[in-house]
Amino acid sequence: MTTITQQQWIYRRQPVGQITAEHYELVEQQLSTTLGDGEVLIEARWFSVDPYMRIGQSTKPTYDTDPHPLNTVQQGAVVAQVLASNAPGYAVGDWVQSYTGWQTHARVHASGLKRIDPALAPVTTALGVLGMPGRTAWFGLTESGKPHAGEVVVVSGAAGAVGSLVVQFAKRHGARVLGIAGGPAKCDWLRNTLDADWAIDYKAYSDADTLGAEIKRLTGGVDVYFDNVGGMATDAIIPIINRRARIVICGQISQYSGGLETPELGPRLLHHMLYQRATIQGMLARDYLHRMDEMIRIVAPWVKAGGIVFEETVIDGFAQLPAALNSLFTGEHRGKLLVKA
Ligand SMILES: NC(=O)c1ccc[n+]([C@@H]2O[C@H](COP(=O)([O-])OP(=O)(O)OC[C@H]3O[C@@H](n4cnc5c(N)ncnc54)[C@H](OP(=O)(O)O)[C@@H]3O)[C@@H](O)[C@H]2O)c1
C-alpha cells in the first residue's frame, strides 16, 4: 500500500477566552493513497481562517449546528490541488475547494469538491470575495440591508473579509458609506483605497455615546447598519438610526472570545427600533448557498475587471493555523485572512 504523510490539527479542548497551545494538537500520520471509485487525493494549498470556527467552540449549539466535536480535525474550507484521481472529470493539478479542514492531505469523494477555475480569478478568491465571505457580504447587504442610492450605510468590522466587501458593494449601490475599524491605518485604507466616505477608528473612543455622537455628526443618521462586531459599535449606532432603518446582524465578534458563554450586557436599545419603525435581521451565509452562482455572475466580472479590492493577508505555514485563528481577535490583518500551506 502506498502512503503519504498527512498532518492534521486536532481540536482537543474547548477554549473559554483566547485559543492557546492546549486547545489544539498537531498530529502526523500516514494516509493511504489507494483511491476508491469516485475518490480524489488532494493536497491543501490555502486554508481559510474564519470567526465561525470560534463560534463552533461554544459549549451550546449555535446557528443550527452542534458545537464542533472534540478530538476531530478542525473543520474549515480549503483550496487544494488534485494529487491523484479516480473520479471522472478530475485530473492531477486541478484546483478545487473542499471542506476538509485543517489537514495537509485528504482522500475525498468528488461529490464533496467544488471545482475552481483559475482563469476566472486567483484561486484564493474561492475563500474570499468569490466564496463564503463574498456571499455573506452580497446577500446580507442586498437582501437584508437593501440600501438605496444616497442612504447612509454604516459597516462595523469594515476592514475585514466581509466588511471590506460590504463597503464596496454599498458604494456600488450609490450609498454613502461609513466604515468602522480598529486603528488609523485601517481607516486610511477604507477612505483611500475602498473609497469609503468616512472611516472611524473605534479604538479611539472609550464609550458608545461619544462614538455615536461622532457618527451622527458625520452622517446625520444611519439608514443601514451592517453589524459584524456587536458590542460598543452597535450600542453607539442603534440610538442614531433613521426612520425605517435596517440593521443586519452578520456577526458579533466582540463577544466570541469569552462572551459566548457569558454574554456582555449592554444598554436596552429596542425602544429606538420602535421609535424609528426599524428592522433588525440576522443573516446567515449558509441560507444563500443555493444562490452562489447568482452572486458569482454579478461579482466575478467586477473582480476580473479590477473593480473590487479583494485584499488578502497571508500567514505562512500549516503550523501557524491556531495562532492565525487567534489573530482574528487582535485584528492585525486586512481583508481576508488566509494561511498558506
Ligand atoms: N452571518 C454569517 O453567515 C457570517 C459569515 C461570515 C462572517 N460572519 C461574521 O462576520 C464578522 C466578520 O467576519 P470576517 O470573516 O470578515 O472576519 P474579519 O472581519 O476579517 O476579521 C475579524 C475582525 O474583527 C475585528 N474585531 C475583532 N475583535 C473585535 C472586537 N472586540 N471589537 C471590534 N472588532 C473586533 C478585527 O478588526 P479591527 O482591527 O477592525 O478590530 C478583526 O480584523 C464576524 O463577526 C463573523 O462571525 C458572519
Coordinates of C-alpha atoms and ligand atoms in Angstrom, one line a residue:
M1 CA 0.0 0.0 0.0
T2 CA 1.4 3.4 -0.9
T3 CA 1.0 6.1 1.7
I4 CA 1.6 9.9 2.1
T5 CA 2.5 11.8 5.3
Q6 CA -0.5 13.7 6.4
Q7 CA -0.5 16.4 9.1
Q8 CA -3.7 17.4 11.0
W9 CA -4.7 20.0 13.6
I10 CA -7.0 18.2 16.1
Y11 CA -9.3 20.3 18.2
R12 CA -8.8 18.9 21.7
R13 CA -10.2 21.3 24.2
Q14 CA -12.9 24.0 24.4
P15 CA -11.4 27.5 25.0
V16 CA -13.0 30.0 27.3
G17 CA -11.2 33.1 26.2
Q18 CA -8.1 33.1 23.9
I19 CA -7.0 30.0 22.0
T20 CA -3.7 28.6 23.2
A21 CA -1.5 25.5 22.6
E22 CA -3.6 23.3 24.8
H23 CA -6.7 23.6 22.6
Y24 CA -5.2 22.0 19.5
E25 CA -2.7 19.3 18.8
L26 CA -0.7 18.8 15.7
V27 CA -0.5 15.1 14.7
E28 CA 1.2 13.4 11.8
Q29 CA 0.3 10.0 10.3
Q30 CA 0.4 8.0 7.1
L31 CA -2.6 8.3 4.8
S32 CA -3.2 5.5 2.2
T33 CA -3.3 6.9 -1.3
T34 CA -5.4 4.0 -2.6
L35 CA -8.5 5.6 -4.1
G36 CA -12.0 4.1 -4.1
D37 CA -14.4 4.7 -7.0
G38 CA -15.1 8.4 -7.4
E39 CA -12.4 9.4 -4.9
V40 CA -9.7 12.1 -5.3
L41 CA -6.5 12.7 -3.3
I42 CA -6.0 16.4 -2.6
E43 CA -3.2 18.5 -1.1
A44 CA -4.4 21.7 0.6
R45 CA -2.6 24.8 -0.6
W46 CA -4.6 27.5 1.2
F47 CA -6.6 27.4 4.5
S48 CA -9.4 29.7 5.4
V49 CA -9.4 31.1 8.9
D50 CA -12.9 32.3 10.0
P51 CA -14.6 33.7 13.1
Y52 CA -17.3 31.0 12.9
M53 CA -14.6 28.5 14.0
R54 CA -14.6 30.2 17.3
I55 CA -18.4 30.2 17.5
G56 CA -18.3 26.4 16.9
Q57 CA -16.2 26.2 20.1
S58 CA -19.2 27.3 22.3
T59 CA -20.5 24.6 24.6
K60 CA -24.0 25.3 23.3
P61 CA -25.5 24.7 19.9
T62 CA -25.2 27.9 17.7
Y63 CA -26.7 28.7 14.3
D64 CA -28.3 25.4 13.5
T65 CA -25.4 23.1 14.4
D66 CA -24.0 21.5 17.5
P67 CA -20.6 22.6 18.9
H68 CA -17.5 21.4 16.9
P69 CA -16.8 17.9 18.2
L70 CA -13.7 17.5 20.3
N71 CA -10.8 15.2 19.1
T72 CA -11.6 15.7 15.4
V73 CA -9.9 17.7 12.7
Q74 CA -10.7 21.4 12.8
Q75 CA -13.4 21.9 10.2
G76 CA -12.9 24.6 7.6
A77 CA -12.7 25.4 3.9
V78 CA -9.5 24.9 1.9
V79 CA -8.3 25.5 -1.6
A80 CA -6.4 22.4 -2.8
Q81 CA -4.9 20.7 -5.8
V82 CA -5.6 17.2 -7.0
L83 CA -2.6 14.8 -6.5
A84 CA -4.3 11.7 -7.8
S85 CA -7.8 11.0 -9.1
N86 CA -10.1 8.1 -9.6
A87 CA -13.1 10.3 -10.4
P88 CA -14.2 11.3 -13.9
G89 CA -13.6 14.9 -14.7
Y90 CA -10.8 15.4 -12.1
A91 CA -7.2 15.4 -13.2
V92 CA -3.8 15.8 -11.4
G93 CA -3.2 19.5 -10.8
D94 CA -6.8 20.6 -10.9
W95 CA -7.8 23.3 -8.4
V96 CA -10.7 22.5 -6.0
Q97 CA -12.4 23.9 -3.0
S98 CA -13.3 21.4 -0.2
Y99 CA -14.4 21.5 3.4
T100 CA -11.7 19.1 4.6
G101 CA -10.5 21.4 7.3
W102 CA -7.0 21.7 8.9
Q103 CA -5.2 18.8 7.3
T104 CA -2.5 18.8 4.7
H105 CA -3.9 16.0 2.6
A106 CA -7.3 14.2 2.3
R107 CA -8.9 11.5 0.3
V108 CA -12.4 12.7 -0.6
H109 CA -15.3 11.7 -2.8
A110 CA -15.5 14.1 -5.8
S111 CA -19.1 15.0 -4.7
G112 CA -17.5 16.9 -1.8
L113 CA -15.4 19.1 -4.1
K114 CA -16.1 22.3 -5.9
R115 CA -14.1 23.0 -9.0
I116 CA -12.2 26.3 -9.2
D117 CA -11.5 27.9 -12.5
P118 CA -8.0 29.6 -12.1
A119 CA -8.7 31.6 -15.3
L120 CA -11.6 33.4 -13.6
A121 CA -9.6 34.9 -10.7
P122 CA -6.8 34.0 -8.3
V123 CA -7.7 30.6 -6.7
T124 CA -7.7 32.1 -3.2
T125 CA -10.8 34.2 -4.1
A126 CA -12.8 31.0 -3.6
L127 CA -12.2 31.5 0.1
G128 CA -12.9 35.3 -0.1
V129 CA -14.7 37.5 -2.5
L130 CA -16.0 34.7 -4.7
G131 CA -16.6 32.4 -1.7
M132 CA -18.4 32.4 1.6
P133 CA -17.3 36.0 2.7
G134 CA -18.4 37.4 -0.6
R135 CA -21.8 35.6 -0.4
T136 CA -22.3 36.9 3.1
A137 CA -21.5 40.5 2.1
W138 CA -23.6 40.4 -1.0
F139 CA -26.7 38.8 0.3
G140 CA -26.5 40.3 3.7
L141 CA -26.4 43.8 2.1
T142 CA -28.8 43.3 -0.8
E143 CA -31.4 41.0 0.9
S144 CA -31.4 42.4 4.4
G145 CA -29.8 45.8 4.2
K146 CA -31.5 46.8 0.9
P147 CA -29.6 50.1 0.5
H148 CA -30.9 52.9 -1.8
A149 CA -28.8 55.5 -3.5
G150 CA -27.9 58.4 -1.2
E151 CA -28.7 56.4 2.0
V152 CA -26.1 56.1 4.8
V153 CA -24.7 52.6 5.3
V154 CA -22.5 52.0 8.3
V155 CA -20.4 48.9 8.4
S156 CA -18.5 47.6 11.5
G157 CA -15.5 45.3 11.1
A158 CA -15.2 47.3 7.8
A159 CA -11.6 46.4 7.0
G160 CA -12.1 42.6 7.3
A161 CA -13.1 39.9 4.8
V162 CA -16.8 40.5 4.9
G163 CA -16.8 44.2 5.9
S164 CA -14.4 45.4 3.2
L165 CA -16.7 43.9 0.6
V166 CA -19.9 45.3 2.1
V167 CA -18.2 48.8 2.0
Q168 CA -17.6 48.4 -1.8
F169 CA -20.9 46.8 -2.6
A170 CA -22.7 49.5 -0.7
K171 CA -20.8 52.2 -2.7
R172 CA -21.9 50.4 -5.9
H173 CA -25.5 50.9 -4.8
G174 CA -24.8 54.6 -4.6
A175 CA -24.9 54.7 -0.8
R176 CA -22.8 57.0 1.4
V177 CA -20.7 54.6 3.5
L178 CA -19.0 54.9 6.9
G179 CA -16.7 52.1 7.9
I180 CA -15.7 51.4 11.5
A181 CA -12.4 49.6 12.1
G182 CA -9.5 49.4 14.6
G183 CA -6.6 51.8 14.1
P184 CA -5.7 54.7 11.9
A185 CA -4.0 52.6 9.2
K186 CA -7.2 50.6 8.5
C187 CA -9.2 53.8 8.5
D188 CA -6.9 55.4 5.9
W189 CA -7.2 52.2 3.8
L190 CA -11.0 52.4 4.0
R191 CA -11.1 56.0 2.8
N192 CA -8.2 56.0 0.3
T193 CA -8.4 52.5 -1.2
L194 CA -12.0 51.4 -0.7
D195 CA -13.4 54.9 -1.3
A196 CA -15.5 54.9 1.9
D197 CA -17.0 58.4 2.6
W198 CA -15.9 58.2 6.2
A199 CA -13.9 55.9 8.4
I200 CA -13.8 55.8 12.2
D201 CA -11.3 54.1 14.5
Y202 CA -13.5 52.7 17.3
K203 CA -10.4 52.2 19.4
A204 CA -10.1 56.0 19.8
Y205 CA -13.4 56.1 21.7
S206 CA -13.9 54.9 25.2
D207 CA -17.7 54.7 25.2
A208 CA -20.7 54.2 22.9
D209 CA -22.1 57.7 23.4
T210 CA -19.1 59.6 22.1
L211 CA -18.6 57.2 19.2
G212 CA -22.3 57.5 18.3
A213 CA -22.2 61.3 18.6
E214 CA -19.3 61.4 16.1
I215 CA -21.0 59.1 13.6
K216 CA -24.2 61.2 13.9
R217 CA -22.2 64.4 13.3
L218 CA -20.5 62.9 10.2
T219 CA -23.5 61.2 8.6
G220 CA -26.6 62.8 10.0
G221 CA -28.0 59.4 10.9
V222 CA -27.9 55.8 9.8
D223 CA -30.2 54.0 7.3
V224 CA -28.5 50.7 7.1
Y225 CA -26.2 49.2 9.8
F226 CA -24.2 46.1 8.7
D227 CA -23.1 44.7 12.0
N228 CA -20.0 42.5 12.1
V229 CA -18.9 43.1 15.7
G230 CA -21.6 43.9 18.1
G231 CA -20.7 45.4 21.5
M232 CA -19.8 49.1 21.7
A233 CA -20.2 49.9 18.0
T234 CA -23.8 48.5 18.0
D235 CA -24.6 50.4 21.2
A236 CA -23.4 53.5 19.5
I237 CA -25.4 53.2 16.3
I238 CA -28.8 52.0 17.3
P239 CA -29.7 55.3 19.1
I240 CA -28.8 57.2 15.8
I241 CA -30.8 55.2 13.3
N242 CA -33.1 56.9 10.8
R243 CA -36.7 56.2 10.2
R244 CA -37.2 52.6 8.8
A245 CA -33.5 51.8 9.2
R246 CA -32.4 48.2 8.5
I247 CA -30.0 46.6 10.9
V248 CA -28.2 43.5 9.6
I249 CA -26.8 41.2 12.3
C250 CA -24.0 39.4 10.4
G251 CA -21.6 38.8 13.3
Q252 CA -20.8 39.8 16.9
I253 CA -17.1 39.1 17.0
S254 CA -16.5 41.4 20.0
Q255 CA -18.4 38.7 22.0
Y256 CA -16.9 35.5 20.7
S257 CA -13.8 35.3 22.9
G258 CA -15.3 34.7 26.3
G259 CA -18.7 36.2 25.7
L260 CA -20.2 33.1 24.0
E261 CA -20.8 31.6 27.4
T262 CA -21.4 34.7 29.4
P263 CA -22.5 37.5 27.1
E264 CA -21.7 41.1 27.9
L265 CA -24.8 43.0 28.9
G266 CA -25.4 46.2 27.0
P267 CA -27.9 49.1 27.3
R268 CA -31.6 48.4 26.4
L269 CA -31.9 49.8 22.9
L270 CA -35.0 48.3 21.4
H271 CA -37.1 51.3 22.1
H272 CA -35.2 53.0 19.2
M273 CA -36.3 50.2 16.9
L274 CA -39.9 51.2 17.9
Y275 CA -39.5 54.9 17.5
Q276 CA -37.9 54.6 14.1
R277 CA -40.0 51.6 12.9
A278 CA -36.7 49.9 12.1
T279 CA -36.0 46.3 11.2
I280 CA -33.3 44.1 12.7
Q281 CA -32.5 40.8 11.0
G282 CA -29.9 38.1 11.5
M283 CA -28.4 36.7 8.3
L284 CA -26.5 33.5 7.6
A285 CA -24.4 32.9 4.6
R286 CA -25.5 29.2 4.6
D287 CA -29.0 30.2 3.8
Y288 CA -27.8 31.6 0.4
L289 CA -25.7 28.7 -0.6
H290 CA -28.2 27.8 -3.4
R291 CA -27.7 31.3 -4.8
M292 CA -23.9 31.2 -5.0
D293 CA -23.9 31.2 -8.8
E294 CA -26.1 34.3 -8.9
M295 CA -23.6 36.2 -6.6
I296 CA -20.6 35.0 -8.8
R297 CA -22.4 36.1 -12.0
I298 CA -22.6 39.6 -10.6
V299 CA -19.4 39.9 -8.6
A300 CA -16.8 37.9 -10.7
P301 CA -16.8 40.3 -13.6
W302 CA -16.1 43.2 -11.2
V303 CA -13.3 41.2 -9.7
K304 CA -11.9 40.3 -13.2
A305 CA -12.1 43.9 -14.3
G306 CA -10.2 45.1 -11.2
G307 CA -13.3 46.9 -9.9
I308 CA -13.2 45.3 -6.4
V309 CA -10.4 45.4 -4.0
F310 CA -10.0 41.9 -2.5
E311 CA -7.1 42.3 -0.1
E312 CA -5.7 39.1 1.4
T313 CA -3.4 38.8 4.4
V314 CA -1.4 35.6 4.2
I315 CA 0.2 33.8 7.1
D316 CA 2.8 31.3 6.0
G317 CA 2.8 27.7 7.3
F318 CA 0.4 25.0 8.3
A319 CA 1.9 25.1 11.8
Q320 CA 0.5 28.7 12.2
L321 CA -3.2 27.8 12.0
P322 CA -4.3 28.1 15.6
A323 CA -2.3 31.3 16.0
A324 CA -3.9 32.6 12.8
L325 CA -7.4 31.9 14.2
N326 CA -6.4 33.8 17.4
S327 CA -5.2 36.8 15.3
L328 CA -8.8 37.4 14.1
F329 CA -9.4 38.8 17.5
T330 CA -6.4 41.1 17.6
G331 CA -7.2 42.4 14.1
E332 CA -3.7 42.6 12.6
H333 CA -5.0 41.5 9.2
R334 CA -6.8 43.4 6.5
G335 CA -9.3 41.8 4.1
K336 CA -9.4 38.0 4.0
L337 CA -7.1 36.1 6.4
L338 CA -5.5 33.0 4.8
V339 CA -2.9 30.5 5.8
K340 CA -0.6 29.2 3.0
A341 CA 0.3 25.6 3.4
Ligands
LIG1 N1 -23.6 35.5 9.3 C1 -22.8 34.9 8.5 O1 -23.1 34.0 7.7 C2 -21.3 35.2 8.6 C3 -20.4 34.8 7.6 C4 -19.1 35.2 7.7 C5 -18.7 36.0 8.7 N2 -19.6 36.4 9.7 C6 -19.3 37.3 10.8 O2 -18.8 38.5 10.2 C7 -17.8 39.1 11.0 C8 -16.6 39.3 10.2 O3 -16.0 38.1 9.7 P1 -14.8 38.1 8.8 O4 -14.6 36.7 8.3 O5 -15.0 39.1 7.7 O6 -13.6 38.4 9.7 P2 -12.7 39.7 9.6 O7 -13.5 40.9 9.7 O8 -11.7 39.6 8.5 O9 -11.8 39.6 11.0 C9 -12.3 39.9 12.2 C10 -12.1 41.4 12.5 O10 -13.0 41.7 13.6 C11 -12.4 42.8 14.3 N3 -12.6 42.5 15.8 C12 -12.0 41.5 16.5 N4 -12.3 41.6 17.8 C13 -13.1 42.8 17.9 C14 -13.7 43.5 19.0 N5 -13.5 43.0 20.2 N6 -14.3 44.6 18.7 C15 -14.4 45.1 17.4 N7 -13.9 44.5 16.4 C16 -13.2 43.3 16.6 C17 -11.0 42.9 13.9 O11 -10.8 44.1 13.1 P3 -10.4 45.5 13.8 O12 -9.0 45.6 13.7 O13 -11.2 46.5 13.0 O14 -10.8 45.5 15.3 C18 -10.7 41.7 13.0 O15 -9.9 42.0 11.9 C19 -17.6 38.1 12.2 O16 -18.4 38.5 13.3 C20 -18.1 36.8 11.6 O17 -18.6 35.9 12.6 C21 -20.9 36.0 9.6

